[in-house]
XYZ file of C-alpha atoms in Angstrom:
475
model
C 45.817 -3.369 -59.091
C 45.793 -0.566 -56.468
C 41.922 -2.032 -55.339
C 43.450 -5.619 -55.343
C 46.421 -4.706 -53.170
C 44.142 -2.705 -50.254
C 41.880 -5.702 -50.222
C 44.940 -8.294 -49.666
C 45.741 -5.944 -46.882
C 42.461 -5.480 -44.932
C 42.453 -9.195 -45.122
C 45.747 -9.791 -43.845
C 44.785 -6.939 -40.941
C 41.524 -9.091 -40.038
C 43.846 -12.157 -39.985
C 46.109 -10.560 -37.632
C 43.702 -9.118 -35.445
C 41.452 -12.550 -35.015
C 44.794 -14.188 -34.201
C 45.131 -10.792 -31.085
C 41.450 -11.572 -29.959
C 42.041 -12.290 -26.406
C 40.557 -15.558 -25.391
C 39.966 -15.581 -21.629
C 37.187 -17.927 -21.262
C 34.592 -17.486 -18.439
C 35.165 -19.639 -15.275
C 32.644 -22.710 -15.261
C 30.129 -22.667 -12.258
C 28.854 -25.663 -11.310
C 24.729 -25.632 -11.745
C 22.624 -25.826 -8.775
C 20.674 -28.987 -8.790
C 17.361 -28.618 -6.812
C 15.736 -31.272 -5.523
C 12.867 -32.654 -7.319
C 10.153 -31.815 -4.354
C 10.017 -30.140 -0.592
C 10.479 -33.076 2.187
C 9.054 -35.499 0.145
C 5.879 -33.714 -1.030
C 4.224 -35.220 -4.237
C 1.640 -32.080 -4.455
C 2.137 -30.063 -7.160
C 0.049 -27.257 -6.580
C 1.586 -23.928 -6.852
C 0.256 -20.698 -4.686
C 2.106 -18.478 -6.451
C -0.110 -18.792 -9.252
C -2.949 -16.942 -7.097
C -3.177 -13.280 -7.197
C -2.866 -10.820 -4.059
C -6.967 -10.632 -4.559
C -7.269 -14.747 -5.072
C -5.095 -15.327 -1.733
C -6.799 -12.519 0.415
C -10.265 -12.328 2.017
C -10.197 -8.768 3.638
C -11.960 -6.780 1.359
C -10.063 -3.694 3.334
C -6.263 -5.359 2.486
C -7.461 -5.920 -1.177
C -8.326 -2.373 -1.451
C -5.375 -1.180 -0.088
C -3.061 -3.338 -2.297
C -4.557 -2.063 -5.321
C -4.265 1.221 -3.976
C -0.505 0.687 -3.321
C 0.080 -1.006 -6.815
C -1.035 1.955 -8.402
C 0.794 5.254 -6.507
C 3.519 3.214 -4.528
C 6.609 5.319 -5.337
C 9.343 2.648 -5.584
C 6.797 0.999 -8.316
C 6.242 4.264 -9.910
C 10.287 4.327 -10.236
C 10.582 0.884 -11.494
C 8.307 1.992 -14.240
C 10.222 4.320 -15.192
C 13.848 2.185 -15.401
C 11.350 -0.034 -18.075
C 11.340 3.049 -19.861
C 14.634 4.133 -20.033
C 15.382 0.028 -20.524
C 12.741 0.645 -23.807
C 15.113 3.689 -24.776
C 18.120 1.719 -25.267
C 16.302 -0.793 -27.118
C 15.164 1.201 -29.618
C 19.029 2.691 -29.621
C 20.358 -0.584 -30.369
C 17.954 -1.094 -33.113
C 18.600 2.560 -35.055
C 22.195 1.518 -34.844
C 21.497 -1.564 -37.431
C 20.084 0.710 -39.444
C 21.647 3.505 -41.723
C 21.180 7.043 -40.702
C 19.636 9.633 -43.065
C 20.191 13.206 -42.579
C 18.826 16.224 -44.676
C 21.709 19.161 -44.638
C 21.559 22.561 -45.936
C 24.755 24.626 -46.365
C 25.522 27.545 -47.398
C 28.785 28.792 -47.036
C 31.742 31.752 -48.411
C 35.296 30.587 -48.768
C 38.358 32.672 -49.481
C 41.338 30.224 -50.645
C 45.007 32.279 -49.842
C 46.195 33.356 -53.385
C 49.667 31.529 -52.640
C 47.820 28.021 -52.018
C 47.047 25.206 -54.491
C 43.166 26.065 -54.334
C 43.699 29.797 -54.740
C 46.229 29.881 -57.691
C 44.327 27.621 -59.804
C 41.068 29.283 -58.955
C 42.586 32.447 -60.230
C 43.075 30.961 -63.621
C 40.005 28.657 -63.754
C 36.811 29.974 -65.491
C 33.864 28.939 -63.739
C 31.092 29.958 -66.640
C 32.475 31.221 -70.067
C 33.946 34.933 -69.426
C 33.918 34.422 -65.417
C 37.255 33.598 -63.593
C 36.428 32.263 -59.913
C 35.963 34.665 -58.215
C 38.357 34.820 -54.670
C 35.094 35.007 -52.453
C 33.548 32.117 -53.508
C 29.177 31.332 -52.318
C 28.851 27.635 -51.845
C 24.822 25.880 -51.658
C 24.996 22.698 -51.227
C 21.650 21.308 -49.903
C 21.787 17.493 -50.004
C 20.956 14.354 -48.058
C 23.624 12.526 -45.802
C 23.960 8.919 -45.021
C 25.983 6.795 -43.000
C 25.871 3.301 -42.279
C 28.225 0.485 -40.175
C 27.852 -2.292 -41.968
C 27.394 -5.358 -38.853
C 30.134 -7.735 -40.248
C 30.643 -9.438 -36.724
C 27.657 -8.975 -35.076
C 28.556 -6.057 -32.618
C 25.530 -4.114 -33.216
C 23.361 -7.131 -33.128
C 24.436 -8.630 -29.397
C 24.481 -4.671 -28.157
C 20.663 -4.218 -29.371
C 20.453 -8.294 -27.732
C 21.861 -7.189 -24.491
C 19.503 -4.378 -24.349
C 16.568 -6.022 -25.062
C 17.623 -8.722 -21.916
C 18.165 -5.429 -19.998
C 14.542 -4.188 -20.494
C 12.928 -7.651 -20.126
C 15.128 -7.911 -17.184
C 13.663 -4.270 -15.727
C 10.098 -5.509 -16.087
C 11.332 -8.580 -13.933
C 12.729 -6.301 -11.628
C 9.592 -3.934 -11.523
C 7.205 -7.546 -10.480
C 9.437 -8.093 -8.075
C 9.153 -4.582 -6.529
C 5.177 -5.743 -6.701
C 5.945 -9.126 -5.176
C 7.344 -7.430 -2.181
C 5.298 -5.023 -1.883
C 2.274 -6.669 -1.847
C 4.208 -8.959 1.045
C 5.067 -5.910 3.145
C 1.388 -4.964 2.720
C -0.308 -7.955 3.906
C 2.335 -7.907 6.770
C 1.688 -4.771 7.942
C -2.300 -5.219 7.822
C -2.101 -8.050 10.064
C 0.622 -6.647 12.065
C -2.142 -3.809 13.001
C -4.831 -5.932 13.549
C -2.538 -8.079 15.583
C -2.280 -4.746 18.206
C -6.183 -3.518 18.161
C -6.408 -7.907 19.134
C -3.643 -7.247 21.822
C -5.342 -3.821 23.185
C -8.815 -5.622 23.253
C -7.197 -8.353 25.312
C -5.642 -5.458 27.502
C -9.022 -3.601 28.295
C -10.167 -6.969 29.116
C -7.563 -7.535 31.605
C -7.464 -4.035 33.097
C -10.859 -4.419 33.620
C -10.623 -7.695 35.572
C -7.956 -6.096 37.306
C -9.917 -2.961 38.438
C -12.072 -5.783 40.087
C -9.780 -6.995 41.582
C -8.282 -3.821 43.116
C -11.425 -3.064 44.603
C -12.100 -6.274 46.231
C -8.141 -5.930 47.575
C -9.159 -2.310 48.763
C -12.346 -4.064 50.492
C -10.415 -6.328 52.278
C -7.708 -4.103 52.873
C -10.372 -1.393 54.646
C -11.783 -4.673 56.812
C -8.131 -5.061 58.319
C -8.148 -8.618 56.005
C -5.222 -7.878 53.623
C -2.803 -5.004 54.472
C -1.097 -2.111 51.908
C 1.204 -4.402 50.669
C -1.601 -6.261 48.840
C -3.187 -2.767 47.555
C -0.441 -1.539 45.728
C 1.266 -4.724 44.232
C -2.579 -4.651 42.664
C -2.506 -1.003 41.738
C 1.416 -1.160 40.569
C -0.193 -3.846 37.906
C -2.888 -1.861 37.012
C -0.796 1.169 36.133
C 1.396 -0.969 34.097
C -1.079 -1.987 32.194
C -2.605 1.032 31.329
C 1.047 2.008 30.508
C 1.432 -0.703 28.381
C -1.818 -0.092 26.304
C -0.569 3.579 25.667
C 2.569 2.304 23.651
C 0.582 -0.259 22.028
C -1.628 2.814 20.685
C 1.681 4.801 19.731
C 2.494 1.288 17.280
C -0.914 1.386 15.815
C 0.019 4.882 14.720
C 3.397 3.686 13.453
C 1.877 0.566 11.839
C -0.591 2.957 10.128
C 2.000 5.111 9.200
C 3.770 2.408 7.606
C 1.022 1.077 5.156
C 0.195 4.729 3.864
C 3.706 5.507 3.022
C 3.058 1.920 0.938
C 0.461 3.195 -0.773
C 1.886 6.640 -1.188
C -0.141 8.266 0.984
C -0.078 10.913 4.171
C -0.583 9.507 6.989
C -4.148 8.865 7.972
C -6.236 6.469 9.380
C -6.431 2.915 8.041
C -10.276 0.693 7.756
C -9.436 -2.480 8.718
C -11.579 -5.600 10.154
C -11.350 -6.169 13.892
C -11.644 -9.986 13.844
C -7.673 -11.095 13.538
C -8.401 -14.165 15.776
C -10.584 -15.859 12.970
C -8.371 -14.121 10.257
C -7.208 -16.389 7.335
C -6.070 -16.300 3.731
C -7.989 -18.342 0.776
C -5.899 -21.245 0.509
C -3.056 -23.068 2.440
C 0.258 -21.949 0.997
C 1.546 -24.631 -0.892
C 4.707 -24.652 -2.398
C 4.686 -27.246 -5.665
C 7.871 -28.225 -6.526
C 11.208 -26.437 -6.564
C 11.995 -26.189 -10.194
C 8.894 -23.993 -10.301
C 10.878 -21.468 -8.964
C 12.949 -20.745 -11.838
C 9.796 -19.738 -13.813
C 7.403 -18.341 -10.920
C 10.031 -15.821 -8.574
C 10.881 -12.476 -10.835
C 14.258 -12.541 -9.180
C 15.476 -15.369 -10.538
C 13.980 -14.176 -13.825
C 15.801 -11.231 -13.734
C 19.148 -12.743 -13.583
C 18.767 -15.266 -15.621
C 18.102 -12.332 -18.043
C 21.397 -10.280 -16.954
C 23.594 -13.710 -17.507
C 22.198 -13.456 -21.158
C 22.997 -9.126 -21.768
C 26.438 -9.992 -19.887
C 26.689 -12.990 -22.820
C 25.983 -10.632 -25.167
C 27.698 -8.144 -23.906
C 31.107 -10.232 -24.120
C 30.502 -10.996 -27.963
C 29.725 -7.231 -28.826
C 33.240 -6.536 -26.530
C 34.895 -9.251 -28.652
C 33.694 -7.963 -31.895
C 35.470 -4.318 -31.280
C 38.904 -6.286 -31.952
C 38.271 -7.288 -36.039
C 37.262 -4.484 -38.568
C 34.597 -2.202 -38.700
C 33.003 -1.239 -42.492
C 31.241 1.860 -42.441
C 29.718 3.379 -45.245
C 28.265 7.105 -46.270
C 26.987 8.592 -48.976
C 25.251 11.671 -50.416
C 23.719 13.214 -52.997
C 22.042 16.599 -53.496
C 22.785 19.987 -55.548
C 25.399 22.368 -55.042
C 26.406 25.728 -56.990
C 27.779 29.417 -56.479
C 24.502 31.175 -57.327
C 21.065 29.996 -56.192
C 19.841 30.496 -59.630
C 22.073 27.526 -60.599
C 21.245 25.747 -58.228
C 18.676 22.885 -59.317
C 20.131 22.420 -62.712
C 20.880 18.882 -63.664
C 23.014 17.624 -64.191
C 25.824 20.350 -64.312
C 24.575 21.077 -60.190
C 24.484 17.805 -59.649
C 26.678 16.229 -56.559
C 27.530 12.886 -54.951
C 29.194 10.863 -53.293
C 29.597 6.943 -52.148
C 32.641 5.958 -49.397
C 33.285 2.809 -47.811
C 35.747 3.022 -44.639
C 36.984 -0.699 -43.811
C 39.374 0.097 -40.530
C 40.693 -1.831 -37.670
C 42.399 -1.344 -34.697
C 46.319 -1.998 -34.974
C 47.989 0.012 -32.426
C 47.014 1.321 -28.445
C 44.020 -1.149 -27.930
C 43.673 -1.119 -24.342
C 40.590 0.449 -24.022
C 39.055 -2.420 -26.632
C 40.771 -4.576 -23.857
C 39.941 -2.918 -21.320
C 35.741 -3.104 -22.649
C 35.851 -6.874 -23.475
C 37.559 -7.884 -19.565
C 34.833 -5.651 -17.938
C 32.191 -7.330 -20.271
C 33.795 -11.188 -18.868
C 34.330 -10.042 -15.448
C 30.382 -8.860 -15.467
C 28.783 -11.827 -17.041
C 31.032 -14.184 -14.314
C 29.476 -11.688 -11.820
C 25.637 -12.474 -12.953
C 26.423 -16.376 -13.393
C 27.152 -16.416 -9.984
C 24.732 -13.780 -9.010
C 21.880 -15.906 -10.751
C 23.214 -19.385 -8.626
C 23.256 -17.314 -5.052
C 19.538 -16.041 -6.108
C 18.173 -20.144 -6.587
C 19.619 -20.813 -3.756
C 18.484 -18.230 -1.612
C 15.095 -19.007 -2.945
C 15.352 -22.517 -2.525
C 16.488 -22.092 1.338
C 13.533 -19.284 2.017
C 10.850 -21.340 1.113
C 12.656 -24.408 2.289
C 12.503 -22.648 5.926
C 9.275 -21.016 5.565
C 7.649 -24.749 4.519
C 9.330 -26.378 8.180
C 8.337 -23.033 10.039
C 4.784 -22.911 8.924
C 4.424 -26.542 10.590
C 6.035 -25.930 13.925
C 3.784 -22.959 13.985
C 0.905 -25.057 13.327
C 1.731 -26.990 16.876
C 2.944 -24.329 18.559
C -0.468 -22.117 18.324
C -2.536 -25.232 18.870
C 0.046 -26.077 22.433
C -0.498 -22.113 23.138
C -4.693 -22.196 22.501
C -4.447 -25.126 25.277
C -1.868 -23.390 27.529
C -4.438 -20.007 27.326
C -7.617 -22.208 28.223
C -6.131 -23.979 31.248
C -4.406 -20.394 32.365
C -7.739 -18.656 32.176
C -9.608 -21.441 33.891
C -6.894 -21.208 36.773
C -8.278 -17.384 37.158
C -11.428 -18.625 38.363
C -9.651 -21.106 40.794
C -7.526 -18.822 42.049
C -10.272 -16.043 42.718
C -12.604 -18.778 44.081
C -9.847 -20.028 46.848
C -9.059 -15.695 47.570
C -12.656 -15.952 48.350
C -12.710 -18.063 50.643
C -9.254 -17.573 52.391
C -7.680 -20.516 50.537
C -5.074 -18.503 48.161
C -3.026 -15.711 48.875
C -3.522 -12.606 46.865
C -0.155 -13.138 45.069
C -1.660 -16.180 43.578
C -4.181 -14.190 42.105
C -2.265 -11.532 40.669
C 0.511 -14.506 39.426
C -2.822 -16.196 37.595
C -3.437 -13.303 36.097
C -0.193 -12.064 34.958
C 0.055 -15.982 33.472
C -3.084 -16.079 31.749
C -2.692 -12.198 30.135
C 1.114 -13.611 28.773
C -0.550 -16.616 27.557
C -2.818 -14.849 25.616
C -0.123 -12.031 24.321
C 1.958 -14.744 23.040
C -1.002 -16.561 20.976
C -1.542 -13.460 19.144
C 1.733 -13.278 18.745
C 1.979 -16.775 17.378
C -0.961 -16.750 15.094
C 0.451 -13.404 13.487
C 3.638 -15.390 12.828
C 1.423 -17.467 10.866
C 0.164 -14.920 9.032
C 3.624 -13.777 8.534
C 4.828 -17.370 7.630
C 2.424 -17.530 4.982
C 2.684 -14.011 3.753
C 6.564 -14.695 3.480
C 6.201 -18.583 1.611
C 3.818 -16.839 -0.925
C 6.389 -14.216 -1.425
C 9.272 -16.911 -2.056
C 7.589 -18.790 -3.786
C 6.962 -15.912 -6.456
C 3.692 -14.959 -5.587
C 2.064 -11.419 -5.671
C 2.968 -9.544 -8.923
C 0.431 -11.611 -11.247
């Protein structure tokens, strides 16, 4: 009757509680709905699913990426959050399970003679002839078990959430790869874009040195006066000036890509032909909804909105009852000669624990609004990161084009300013020109040519960048 009465209670408890479960229900976002291609595009080729050594031809970039993949030291970090993410797995899973301890005691007790323990001890006989005696031995070696019985799934969504939380690390740790291998390729070309830009400015100092001369020839045979000499000279110097700090960014650049690949500073092997440099394949970009499968990002919080889910129901499940159970069994006597005799040595025991929270629940309250505040936090989280991928390679796709006519406008602009060199000396020559047109055809041509390196190495960029948003590089 007792038995029947606790159970009528526990149930009436549980009934309570369920009706005390707080239901705030998570805020609906609306999906994003991406469009079914880029401007209109009907091909569906992907180049995110090239690898780094697919997309790149420099055998000294492919080298250095694999390099950097295997000592960069945000990577090597990343590696390790997978392993602490592996940890907790493996914690959630032992918690399903019932724990199994082997215990040893030994112990002496003294019970006060004026206590319930002591005064019958002193009249108990413990073998025939032998009173208790008030210093008691107690060995007791046994095994221990305990065991939470997963009546509403608690245990189960904690292990689920932590599972999503390591699958969600190894997300995390491509995308560390994806941008590294971006940063990489950037910085490569970004070097090779200065040793093109110094080659272009030993080329020009070296026209300019002829120049000087001539304007000191003609100065010296009372042609051209001072004037002439040192607006030609003032150019010179700046040039020279300018190719020192271009030297002090090669060092910088270089700088760069060994702390990349983990590295002390040192010098880099690269090629020396940027003008005809080029990846595999033209970046192309499929269509969007491949970006919810190809960019680790998006992967990653898609993975966080499920632990948050999970994380809710495990927060919910701390309102009802929790069963545990524990049990043991082993020997236990006074002397260690009786020790192992069975079955007067013989101990056990088997306890189930059915409790629930009544009174003072705020920090189960407390748990489960964190738990719903979080998972509205990654729902939106996982929306802003599709539509920041969406909008980078929706950019990078319109930039790569005007790029396209820009470098071919700035490859015609270069040829016509370098042909207008020749003119302009030619007409010098022969008294036609002024010296200031030759030094303005010069300073034309030598910008011309600065900004089409600088506009094919936004190309480069351009491309480096789509590939990137479009979830290239950690495959």
């Amino acid at each position: 009757m007792k038995q029947i009465y606790i159970a009528v209670l526990s149930i009436a408890a549980t009934g309570f509680l369920h009706s005390c479960v707080p239901t705030q229900q998570i805020k609906e976002i609306k999906p994003v709905v991406l469009p079914a291609t880029y401007n209109n595009s009907t091909d569906s080729s992907n180049s995110a699913l090239l690898s780094p050594q697919e997309l790149f031809t420099d055998p000294h970039l492919k080298q250095l990426i694999d390099t950097a993949i295997a000592n960069n030291y945000d990577l090597q970090m990343a590696l390790q959050r997978i392993r602490i993410a592996q940890s907790d797995v493996l914690l959630g899973n032992g918690a399903l399970k019932p724990r199994v301890d082997a215990s040893v005691v030994s112990a002496l007790r003294r019970y006060g003679l004026y206590t319930m323990d002591g005064a019958g001890n002193a009249s108990t006989f413990m073998l025939p002839g032998k009173i208790v005696p008030t210093n008691l031995p107690d060995y007791f070696p046994s095994f221990q078990s305990s065991w939470e019985i997963d009546l509403w799934g608690k245990l189960k969504n904690r292990k689920k959430a932590a599972v999503s939380r390591y699958l969600a690390s190894t997300e995390g740790k491509n995308f560390i790869v994806t941008n590294l291998v971006s940063d990489l390729a950037i910085a490569y070309y970004e070097l090779q874009a200065i040793d093109e830009t110094i080659r272009i400015i030993d080329e020009t100092i070296a026209l300019q040195q002829q120049a000087f001369e001539i304007i000191q020839a003609k100065k010296e045979a009372a042609v051209l006066n001072e004037l002439a000499v040192k607006q030609f000279e003032a150019q010179l110097i700046n040039l020279q000036a300018f190719r020192i700090s271009l030297q002090q960014q090669v060092i910088e650049t270089e700088s760069r890509i060994n702390l990349l690949t983990g590295r002390l500073p040192q010098k880099i092997i690269r090629s020396k032909t940027f003008a005809a440099t080029s990846l595999a394949n033209t970046i192309k970009a499929g269509v969007p909804a491949a970006l919810l499968e190809q960019r680790p990002d998006i992967r990653q919080a898609a993975l966080l909105v499920r632990a948050t889910k999970a994380d809710v129901a495990a927060a919910k499940a701390a309102y009802y009852p929790s069963l545990n159970i524990t049990a043991g069994i082993g020997y236990q006597a006074f002397r260690p000669d009786l020790l192992f005799q069975t079955p007067q040595s013989l101990a056990y025991s088997l306890v189930g624990n059915l409790a629930a929270p009544l009174v003072n629940r705020a920090g189960i309250k407390a748990a489960f609004n964190t738990a719903t505040a979080a998972q509205q936090e990654s729902l939106y989280q996982y929306s802003k990161t599709i539509v920041h991928a969406y909008t980078e390679v929706y950019n990078g796709l319109i930039r790569a084009d005007n790029l396209k006519e820009v470098y071919r406008l700035k490859t015609d602009e270069t040829t016509t300013l370098s042909e207008s060199i020749l003119v302009a000396q030619e007409l010098f020559r022969t008294g036609r020109a002024t010296y200031l047109e030759v030094l303005y055809a010069q300073q034309n041509t030598l910008k011309a040519k600065l900004e089409l390196v600088e506009t094919r190495k936004q190309q480069l960029f351009t491309s480096i960048q789509l590939y990137k948003s479009l979830g290239g590089g950690w495959r």
